[in-house]
Tab-separated table of C-alpha atoms in Angstrom:
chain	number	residue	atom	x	y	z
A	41	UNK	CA	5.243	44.864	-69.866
A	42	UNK	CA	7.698	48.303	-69.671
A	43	UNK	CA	10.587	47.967	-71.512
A	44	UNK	CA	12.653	48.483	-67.838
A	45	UNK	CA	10.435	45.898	-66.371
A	46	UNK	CA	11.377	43.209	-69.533
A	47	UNK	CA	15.455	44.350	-68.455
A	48	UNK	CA	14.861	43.710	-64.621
A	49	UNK	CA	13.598	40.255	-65.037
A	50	UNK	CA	16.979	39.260	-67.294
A	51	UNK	CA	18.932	40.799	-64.968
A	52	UNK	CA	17.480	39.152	-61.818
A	53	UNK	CA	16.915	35.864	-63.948
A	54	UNK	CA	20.712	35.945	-64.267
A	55	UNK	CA	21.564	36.186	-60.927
A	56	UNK	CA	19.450	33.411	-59.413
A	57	UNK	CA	20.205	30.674	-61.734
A	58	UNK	CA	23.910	32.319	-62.774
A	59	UNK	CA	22.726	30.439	-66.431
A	60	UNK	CA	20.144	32.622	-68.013
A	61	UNK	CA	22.409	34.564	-71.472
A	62	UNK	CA	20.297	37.182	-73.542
A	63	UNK	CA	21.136	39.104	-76.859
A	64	UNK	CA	19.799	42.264	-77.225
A	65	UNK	CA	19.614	45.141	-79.548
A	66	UNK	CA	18.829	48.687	-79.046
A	67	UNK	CA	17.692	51.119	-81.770
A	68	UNK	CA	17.309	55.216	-80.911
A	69	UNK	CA	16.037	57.909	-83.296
A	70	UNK	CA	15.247	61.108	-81.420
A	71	UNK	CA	14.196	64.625	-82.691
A	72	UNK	CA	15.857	68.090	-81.256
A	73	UNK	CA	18.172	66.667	-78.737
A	74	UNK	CA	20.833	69.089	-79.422
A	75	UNK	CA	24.627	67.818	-79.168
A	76	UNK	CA	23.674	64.165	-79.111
A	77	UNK	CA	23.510	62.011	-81.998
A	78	UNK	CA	19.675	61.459	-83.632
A	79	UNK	CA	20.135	57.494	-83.702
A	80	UNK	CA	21.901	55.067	-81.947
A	81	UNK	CA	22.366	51.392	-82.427
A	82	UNK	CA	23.671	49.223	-79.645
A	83	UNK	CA	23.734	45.482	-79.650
A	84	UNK	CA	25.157	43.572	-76.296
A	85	UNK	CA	25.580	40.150	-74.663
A	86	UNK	CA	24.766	39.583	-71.233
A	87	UNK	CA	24.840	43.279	-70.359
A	88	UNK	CA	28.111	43.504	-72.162
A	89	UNK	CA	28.212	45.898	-74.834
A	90	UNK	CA	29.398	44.761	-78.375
A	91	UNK	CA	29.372	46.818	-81.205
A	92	UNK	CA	27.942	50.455	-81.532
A	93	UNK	CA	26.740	53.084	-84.256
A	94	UNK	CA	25.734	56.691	-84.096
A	95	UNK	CA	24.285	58.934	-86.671
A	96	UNK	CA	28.122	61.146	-86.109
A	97	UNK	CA	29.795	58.732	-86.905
A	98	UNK	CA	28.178	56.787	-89.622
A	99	UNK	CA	30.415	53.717	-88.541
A	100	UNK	CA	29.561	50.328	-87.204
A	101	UNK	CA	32.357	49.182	-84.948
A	102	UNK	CA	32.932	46.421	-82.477
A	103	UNK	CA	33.196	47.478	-78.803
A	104	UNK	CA	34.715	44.095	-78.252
A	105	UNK	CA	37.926	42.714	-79.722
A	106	UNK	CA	36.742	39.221	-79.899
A	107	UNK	CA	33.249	39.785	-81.699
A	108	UNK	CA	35.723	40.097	-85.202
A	109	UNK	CA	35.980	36.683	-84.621
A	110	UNK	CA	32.521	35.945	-84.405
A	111	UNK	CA	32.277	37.555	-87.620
A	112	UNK	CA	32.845	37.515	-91.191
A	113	UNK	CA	35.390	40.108	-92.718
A	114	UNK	CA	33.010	41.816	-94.928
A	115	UNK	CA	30.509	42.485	-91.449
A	116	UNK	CA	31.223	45.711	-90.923
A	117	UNK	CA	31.128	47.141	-93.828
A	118	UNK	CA	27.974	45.305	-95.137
A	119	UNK	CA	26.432	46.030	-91.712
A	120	UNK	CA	28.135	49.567	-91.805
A	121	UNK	CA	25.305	50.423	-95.029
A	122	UNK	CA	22.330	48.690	-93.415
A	123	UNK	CA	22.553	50.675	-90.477
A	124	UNK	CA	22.746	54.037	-92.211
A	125	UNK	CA	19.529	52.776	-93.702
A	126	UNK	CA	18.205	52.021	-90.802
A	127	UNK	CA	18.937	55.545	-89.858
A	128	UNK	CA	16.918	57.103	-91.944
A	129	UNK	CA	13.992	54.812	-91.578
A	130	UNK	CA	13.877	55.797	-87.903
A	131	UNK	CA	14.488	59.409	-88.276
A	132	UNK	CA	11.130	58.971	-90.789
A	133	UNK	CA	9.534	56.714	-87.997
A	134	UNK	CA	9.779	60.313	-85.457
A	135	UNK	CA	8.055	62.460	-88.273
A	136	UNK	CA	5.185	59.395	-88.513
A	137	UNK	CA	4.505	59.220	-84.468
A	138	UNK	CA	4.824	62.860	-84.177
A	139	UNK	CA	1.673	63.103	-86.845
A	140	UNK	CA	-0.263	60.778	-85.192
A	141	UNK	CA	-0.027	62.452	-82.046
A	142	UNK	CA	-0.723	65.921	-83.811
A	143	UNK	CA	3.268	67.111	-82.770
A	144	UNK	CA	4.858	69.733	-84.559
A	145	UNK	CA	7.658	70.027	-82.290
A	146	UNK	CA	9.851	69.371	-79.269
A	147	UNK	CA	11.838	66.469	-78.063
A	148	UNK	CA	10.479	62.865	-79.466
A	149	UNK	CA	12.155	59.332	-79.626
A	150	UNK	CA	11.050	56.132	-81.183
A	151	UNK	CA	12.205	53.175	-79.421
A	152	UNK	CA	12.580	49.691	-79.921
A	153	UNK	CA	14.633	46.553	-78.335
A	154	UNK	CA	14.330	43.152	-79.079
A	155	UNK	CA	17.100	39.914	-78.634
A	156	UNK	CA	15.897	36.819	-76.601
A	157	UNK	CA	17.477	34.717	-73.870
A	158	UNK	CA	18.363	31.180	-73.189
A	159	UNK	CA	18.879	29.327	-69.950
A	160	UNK	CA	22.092	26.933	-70.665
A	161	UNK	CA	20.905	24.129	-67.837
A	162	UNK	CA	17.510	23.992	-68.693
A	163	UNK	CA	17.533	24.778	-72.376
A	164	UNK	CA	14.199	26.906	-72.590
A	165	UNK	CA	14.841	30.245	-74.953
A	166	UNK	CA	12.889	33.036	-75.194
A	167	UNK	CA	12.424	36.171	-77.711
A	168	UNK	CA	10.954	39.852	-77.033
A	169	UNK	CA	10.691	42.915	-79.441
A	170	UNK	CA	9.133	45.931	-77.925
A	171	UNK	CA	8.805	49.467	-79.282
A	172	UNK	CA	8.174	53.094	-77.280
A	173	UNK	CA	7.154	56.177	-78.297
A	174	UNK	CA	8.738	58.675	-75.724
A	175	UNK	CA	9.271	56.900	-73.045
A	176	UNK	CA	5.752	54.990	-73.298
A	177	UNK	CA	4.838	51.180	-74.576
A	178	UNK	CA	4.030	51.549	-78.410
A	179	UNK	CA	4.071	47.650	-79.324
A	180	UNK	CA	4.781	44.389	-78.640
A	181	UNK	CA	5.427	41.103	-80.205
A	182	UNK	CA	3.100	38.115	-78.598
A	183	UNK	CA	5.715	35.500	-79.607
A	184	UNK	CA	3.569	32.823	-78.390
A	185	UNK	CA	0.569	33.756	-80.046
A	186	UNK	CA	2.612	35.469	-82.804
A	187	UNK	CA	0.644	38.297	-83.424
A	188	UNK	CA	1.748	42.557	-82.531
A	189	UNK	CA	0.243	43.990	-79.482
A	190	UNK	CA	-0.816	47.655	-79.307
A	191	UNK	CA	-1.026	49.539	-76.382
A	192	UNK	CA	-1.952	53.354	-77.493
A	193	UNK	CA	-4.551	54.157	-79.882
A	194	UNK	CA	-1.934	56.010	-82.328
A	195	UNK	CA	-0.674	52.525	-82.986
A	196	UNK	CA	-3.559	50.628	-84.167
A	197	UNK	CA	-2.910	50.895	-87.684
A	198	UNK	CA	0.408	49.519	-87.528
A	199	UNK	CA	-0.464	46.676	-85.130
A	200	UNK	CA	-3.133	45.581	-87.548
A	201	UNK	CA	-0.613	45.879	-90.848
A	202	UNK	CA	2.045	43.871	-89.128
A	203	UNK	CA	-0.891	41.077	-88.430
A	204	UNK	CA	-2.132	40.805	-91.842
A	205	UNK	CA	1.878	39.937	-92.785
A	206	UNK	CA	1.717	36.559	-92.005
A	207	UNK	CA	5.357	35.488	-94.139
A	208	UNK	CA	6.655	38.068	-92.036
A	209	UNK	CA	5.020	37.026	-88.614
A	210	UNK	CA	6.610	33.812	-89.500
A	211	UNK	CA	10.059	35.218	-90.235
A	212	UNK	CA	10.141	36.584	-86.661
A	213	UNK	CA	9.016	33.360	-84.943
A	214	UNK	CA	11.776	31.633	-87.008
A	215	UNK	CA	14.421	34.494	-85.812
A	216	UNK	CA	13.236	34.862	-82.478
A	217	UNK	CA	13.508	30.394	-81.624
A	218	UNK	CA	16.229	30.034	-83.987
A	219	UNK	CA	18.672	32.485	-85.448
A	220	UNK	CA	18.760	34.853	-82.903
A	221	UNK	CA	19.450	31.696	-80.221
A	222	UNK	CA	21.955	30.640	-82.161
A	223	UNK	CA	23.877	34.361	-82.768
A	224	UNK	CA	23.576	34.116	-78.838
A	225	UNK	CA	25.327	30.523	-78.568
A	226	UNK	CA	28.068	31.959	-81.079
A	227	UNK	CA	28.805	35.173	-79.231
A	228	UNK	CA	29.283	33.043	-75.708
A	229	UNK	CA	31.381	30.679	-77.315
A	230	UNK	CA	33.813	33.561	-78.566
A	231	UNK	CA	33.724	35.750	-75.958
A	232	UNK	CA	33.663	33.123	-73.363
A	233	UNK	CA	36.794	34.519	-71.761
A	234	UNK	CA	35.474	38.041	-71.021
A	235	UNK	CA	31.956	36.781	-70.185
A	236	UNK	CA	32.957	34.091	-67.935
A	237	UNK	CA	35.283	36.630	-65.709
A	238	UNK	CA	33.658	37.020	-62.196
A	239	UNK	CA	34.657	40.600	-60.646
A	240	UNK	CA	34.137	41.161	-57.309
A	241	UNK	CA	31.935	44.781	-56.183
A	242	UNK	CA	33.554	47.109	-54.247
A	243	UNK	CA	30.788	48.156	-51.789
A	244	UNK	CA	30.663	51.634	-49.452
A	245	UNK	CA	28.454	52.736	-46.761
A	246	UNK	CA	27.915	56.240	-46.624
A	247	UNK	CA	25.171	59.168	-45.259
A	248	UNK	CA	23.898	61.271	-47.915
A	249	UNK	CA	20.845	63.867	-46.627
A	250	UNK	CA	18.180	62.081	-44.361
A	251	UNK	CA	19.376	58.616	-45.888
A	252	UNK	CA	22.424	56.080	-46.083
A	253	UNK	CA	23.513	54.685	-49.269
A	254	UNK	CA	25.223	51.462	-49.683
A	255	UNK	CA	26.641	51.642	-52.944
A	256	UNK	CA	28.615	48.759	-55.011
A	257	UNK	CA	30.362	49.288	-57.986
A	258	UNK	CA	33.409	47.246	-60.317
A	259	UNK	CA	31.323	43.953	-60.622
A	260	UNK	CA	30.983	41.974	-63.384
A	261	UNK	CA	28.627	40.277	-64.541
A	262	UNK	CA	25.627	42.793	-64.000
A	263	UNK	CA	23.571	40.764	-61.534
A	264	UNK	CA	23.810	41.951	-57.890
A	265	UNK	CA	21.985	42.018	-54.850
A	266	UNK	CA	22.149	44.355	-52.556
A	267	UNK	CA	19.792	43.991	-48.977
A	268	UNK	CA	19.206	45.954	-46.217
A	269	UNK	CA	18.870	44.322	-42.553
A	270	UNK	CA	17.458	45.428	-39.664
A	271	UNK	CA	18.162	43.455	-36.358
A	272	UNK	CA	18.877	40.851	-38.812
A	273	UNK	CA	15.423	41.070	-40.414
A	274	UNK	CA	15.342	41.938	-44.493
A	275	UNK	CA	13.795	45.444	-45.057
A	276	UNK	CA	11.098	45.824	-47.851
A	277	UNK	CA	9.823	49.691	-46.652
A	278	UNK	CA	12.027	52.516	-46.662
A	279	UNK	CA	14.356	51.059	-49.137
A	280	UNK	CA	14.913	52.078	-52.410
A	281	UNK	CA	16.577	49.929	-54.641
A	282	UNK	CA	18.346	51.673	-57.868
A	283	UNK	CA	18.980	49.996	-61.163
A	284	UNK	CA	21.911	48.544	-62.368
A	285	UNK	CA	24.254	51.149	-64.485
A	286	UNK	CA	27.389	50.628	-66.395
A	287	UNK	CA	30.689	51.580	-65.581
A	288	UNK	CA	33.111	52.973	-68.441
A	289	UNK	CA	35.247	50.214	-67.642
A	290	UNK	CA	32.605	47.419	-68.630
A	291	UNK	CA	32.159	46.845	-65.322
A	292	UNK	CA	28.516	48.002	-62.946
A	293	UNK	CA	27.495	49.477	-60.282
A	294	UNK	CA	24.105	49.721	-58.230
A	295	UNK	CA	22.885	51.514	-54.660
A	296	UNK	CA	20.337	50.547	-52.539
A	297	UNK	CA	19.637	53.570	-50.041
A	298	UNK	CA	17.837	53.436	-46.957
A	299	UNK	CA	15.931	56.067	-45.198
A	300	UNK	CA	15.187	56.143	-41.286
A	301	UNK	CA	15.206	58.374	-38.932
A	302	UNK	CA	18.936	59.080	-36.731
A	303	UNK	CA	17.017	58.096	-33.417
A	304	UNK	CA	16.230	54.959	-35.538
A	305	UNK	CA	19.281	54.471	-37.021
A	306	UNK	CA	20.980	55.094	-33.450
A	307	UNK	CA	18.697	52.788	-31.950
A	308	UNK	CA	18.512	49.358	-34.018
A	309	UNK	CA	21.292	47.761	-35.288
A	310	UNK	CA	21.359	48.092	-39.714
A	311	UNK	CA	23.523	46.431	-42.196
A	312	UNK	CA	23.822	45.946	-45.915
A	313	UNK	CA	24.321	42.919	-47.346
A	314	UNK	CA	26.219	42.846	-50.709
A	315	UNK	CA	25.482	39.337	-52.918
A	316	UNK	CA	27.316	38.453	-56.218
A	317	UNK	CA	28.391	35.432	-57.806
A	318	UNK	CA	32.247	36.363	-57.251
A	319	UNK	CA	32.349	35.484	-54.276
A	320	UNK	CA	31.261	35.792	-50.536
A	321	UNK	CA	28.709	38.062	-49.953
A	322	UNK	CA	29.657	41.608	-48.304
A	323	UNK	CA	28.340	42.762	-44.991
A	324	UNK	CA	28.517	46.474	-44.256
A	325	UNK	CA	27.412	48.053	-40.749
A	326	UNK	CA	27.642	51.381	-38.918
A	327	UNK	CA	31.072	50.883	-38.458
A	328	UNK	CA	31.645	51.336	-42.304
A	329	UNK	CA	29.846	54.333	-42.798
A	330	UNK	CA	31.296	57.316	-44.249
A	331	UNK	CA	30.344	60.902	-44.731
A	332	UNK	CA	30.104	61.607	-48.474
A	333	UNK	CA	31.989	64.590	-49.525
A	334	UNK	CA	30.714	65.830	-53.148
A	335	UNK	CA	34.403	67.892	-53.056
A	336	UNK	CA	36.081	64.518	-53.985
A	337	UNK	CA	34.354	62.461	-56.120
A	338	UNK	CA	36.448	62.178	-58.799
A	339	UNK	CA	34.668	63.432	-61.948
A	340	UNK	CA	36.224	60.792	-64.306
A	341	UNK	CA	34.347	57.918	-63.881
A	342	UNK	CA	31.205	59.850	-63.341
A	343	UNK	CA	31.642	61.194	-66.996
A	344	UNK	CA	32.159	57.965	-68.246
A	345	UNK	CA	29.014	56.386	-66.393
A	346	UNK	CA	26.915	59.590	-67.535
A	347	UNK	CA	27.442	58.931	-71.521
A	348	UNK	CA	27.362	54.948	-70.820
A	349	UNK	CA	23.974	55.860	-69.299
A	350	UNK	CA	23.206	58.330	-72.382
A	351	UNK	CA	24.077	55.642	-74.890
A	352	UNK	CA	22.530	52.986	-73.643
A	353	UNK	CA	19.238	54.390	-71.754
A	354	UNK	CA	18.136	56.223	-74.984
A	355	UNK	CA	19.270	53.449	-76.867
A	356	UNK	CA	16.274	51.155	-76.055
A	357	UNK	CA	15.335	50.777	-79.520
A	358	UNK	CA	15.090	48.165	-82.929
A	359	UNK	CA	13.827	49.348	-86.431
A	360	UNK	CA	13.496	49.049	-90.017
A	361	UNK	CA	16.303	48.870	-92.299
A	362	UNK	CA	15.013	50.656	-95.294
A	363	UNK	CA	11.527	52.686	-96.113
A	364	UNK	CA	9.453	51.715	-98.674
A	365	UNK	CA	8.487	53.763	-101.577
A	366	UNK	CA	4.989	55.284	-102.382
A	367	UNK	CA	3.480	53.703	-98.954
A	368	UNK	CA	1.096	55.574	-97.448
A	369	UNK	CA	2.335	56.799	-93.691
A	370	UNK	CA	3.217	54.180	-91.161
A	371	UNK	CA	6.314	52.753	-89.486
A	372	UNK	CA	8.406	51.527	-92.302
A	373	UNK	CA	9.651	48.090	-92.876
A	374	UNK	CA	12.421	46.301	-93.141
A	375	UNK	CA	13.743	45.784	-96.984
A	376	UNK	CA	13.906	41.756	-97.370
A	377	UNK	CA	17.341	41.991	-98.078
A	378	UNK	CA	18.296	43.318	-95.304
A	379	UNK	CA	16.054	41.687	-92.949
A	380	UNK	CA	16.929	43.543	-89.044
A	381	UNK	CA	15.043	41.086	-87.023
A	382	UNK	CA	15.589	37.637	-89.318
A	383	UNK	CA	19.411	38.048	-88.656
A	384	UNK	CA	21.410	39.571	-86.217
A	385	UNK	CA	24.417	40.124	-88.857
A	386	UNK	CA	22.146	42.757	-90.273
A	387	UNK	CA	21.465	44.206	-86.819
């Protein structure tokens, strides 16, 4: 399964039971992508982002105020180091992929992001680890079966070295039912107050080209739905349905727009139905519309949702924490005392 696919079932799990909670982290290394930092490590809770480090500034910081609570004192420090080693294990991990694709050059990123979820009603928990190689699958962790899954030729080699680990295939089944569930528990608990806020979207109707947008934006949590009607009836063709992007202000936003023709649109009668768990769901009609006007969009928040994008779209990522010596080449491990996937303290 795509790494977008795996975040569109969390995100729609979320919404229809209002009970599904998932940890994830996000590891980027990426090769001549000028003015951006070459790796990126993001960790978040329910869509919410909670601590952050970037290659510039060699710093692991909380992006939360309560998450020092959830914490020891010595966390970001200790956590500070293992990330800077993870750094340079990834940046390694782009020189590996780019051999085995016979790349001298150009714009390459390793990816990785793995966390699990857990469904407070009906208890069941669930872990995922995926990697990419520019853009495309790489591997996957068969939790069930516990055993790596690859799906490109370039990867065999590692998928069949990570098998033959069995302690460590272990280690991951233990992280991925246990630890990881219980980081997850810990974070709600302590950040129960921001997590459990219910913001209600501001929604807009407006004609953009040869199609109409209904755009909502300012909710929180992430999980929206957003419908188009016609004569009543729920549209599946000529709708296209965005994803669900971050705000600068920890809130989201998402469009749905809808293309028909202006006899059509003159003709039958369309709405757009806005759903979220703050409250009552919106309706919008023609009577709502309004002509977009590039002229005064303010550019503020759009810079702020542009490098929220950047951060966390090209951070889809998880690695290893520190190379080891005299191996011959292959996607590096993680040093057992710093253990990246065993515990989420170690990111």
């Amino acid at each position: 399964m795509k790494i977008a696919a795996v975040l569109a079932v969390i995100c729609w799990a979320h919404l229809v039971s209002g009970v599904t909670h998932s940890l994830q982290y996000f590891y980027t290394a990426s090769s001549e992508v000028h003015s951006f930092p070459e790796f990126i490590a993001v960790g978040m809770v329910d869509g919410l982002q909670i601590l952050h480090y970037d290659s510039n500034s060699k710093q692991l910081v909380p992006k939360q105020d309560w998450v020092n609570k959830a914490v020891d004192p010595q966390y970001w420090e200790r956590n500070t180091g293992v990330a800077q080693g993870t750094q340079q294990s990834f940046k390694a991990n782009v020189d590996i992929a780019m051999q085995r694709f016979n790349q001298t050059g150009g714009v390459h990123t390793v990816q990785n992001m793995y966390g699990c979820e857990w469904d407070d009603e009906s208890k069941a928990a669930d872990g995922f680890d995926q990697y990419g190689y520019d853009g495309e699958d790489w591997l996957s962790l068969d939790l069930k079966n516990l055993r790596w899954i690859s799906t490109r030729s370039q990867s065999l080699s590692t998928q069949n070295k990570w098998n033959s680990d069995k302690a460590d295939l272990e280690m991951y089944k233990n992280y991925y039912t246990t630890q990881c569930i219980e980081w997850l528990k810990k974070y709600l608990q302590y950040g129960s107050s921001t997590m459990g806020r219910k913001e209600r979207p501001e929604a807009t109707l407006h004609q953009k080209g040869t199609g109409f947008v209904c755009h909502a934006t300012g909710f929180y949590p992430d999980a929206v739905m957003i419908t188009w009607k016609r004569d009543g009836e729920e549209m599946q063709e000529d709708v296209a349905v965005g994803e669900t992007l971050p705000n600068e202000d920890g809130t989201f936003q998402k469009r749905a727009v809808l293309t028909v023709s202006a006899e059509e649109w003159k003709n039958k009668q369309y709405t757009c139905e806005v759903a979220h768990q703050s409250g009552e769901t919106i309706i919008l009609d023609k009577a709502d519309i309004k002509r977009s006007n590039p002229d005064s969009v303010p550019l503020g928040p759009i810079i702020g949702v542009v490098v929220a994008l950047i951060v966390i779209a090209i951070a889809i990522v998880a690695g290893f924490v520190m190379l080891r010596k005299k191996k011959k080449p292959g996607f590096s491990r993680a040093n057992s005392k710093y253990p990246t996937k065993f515990t989420p303290v170690n990111i």
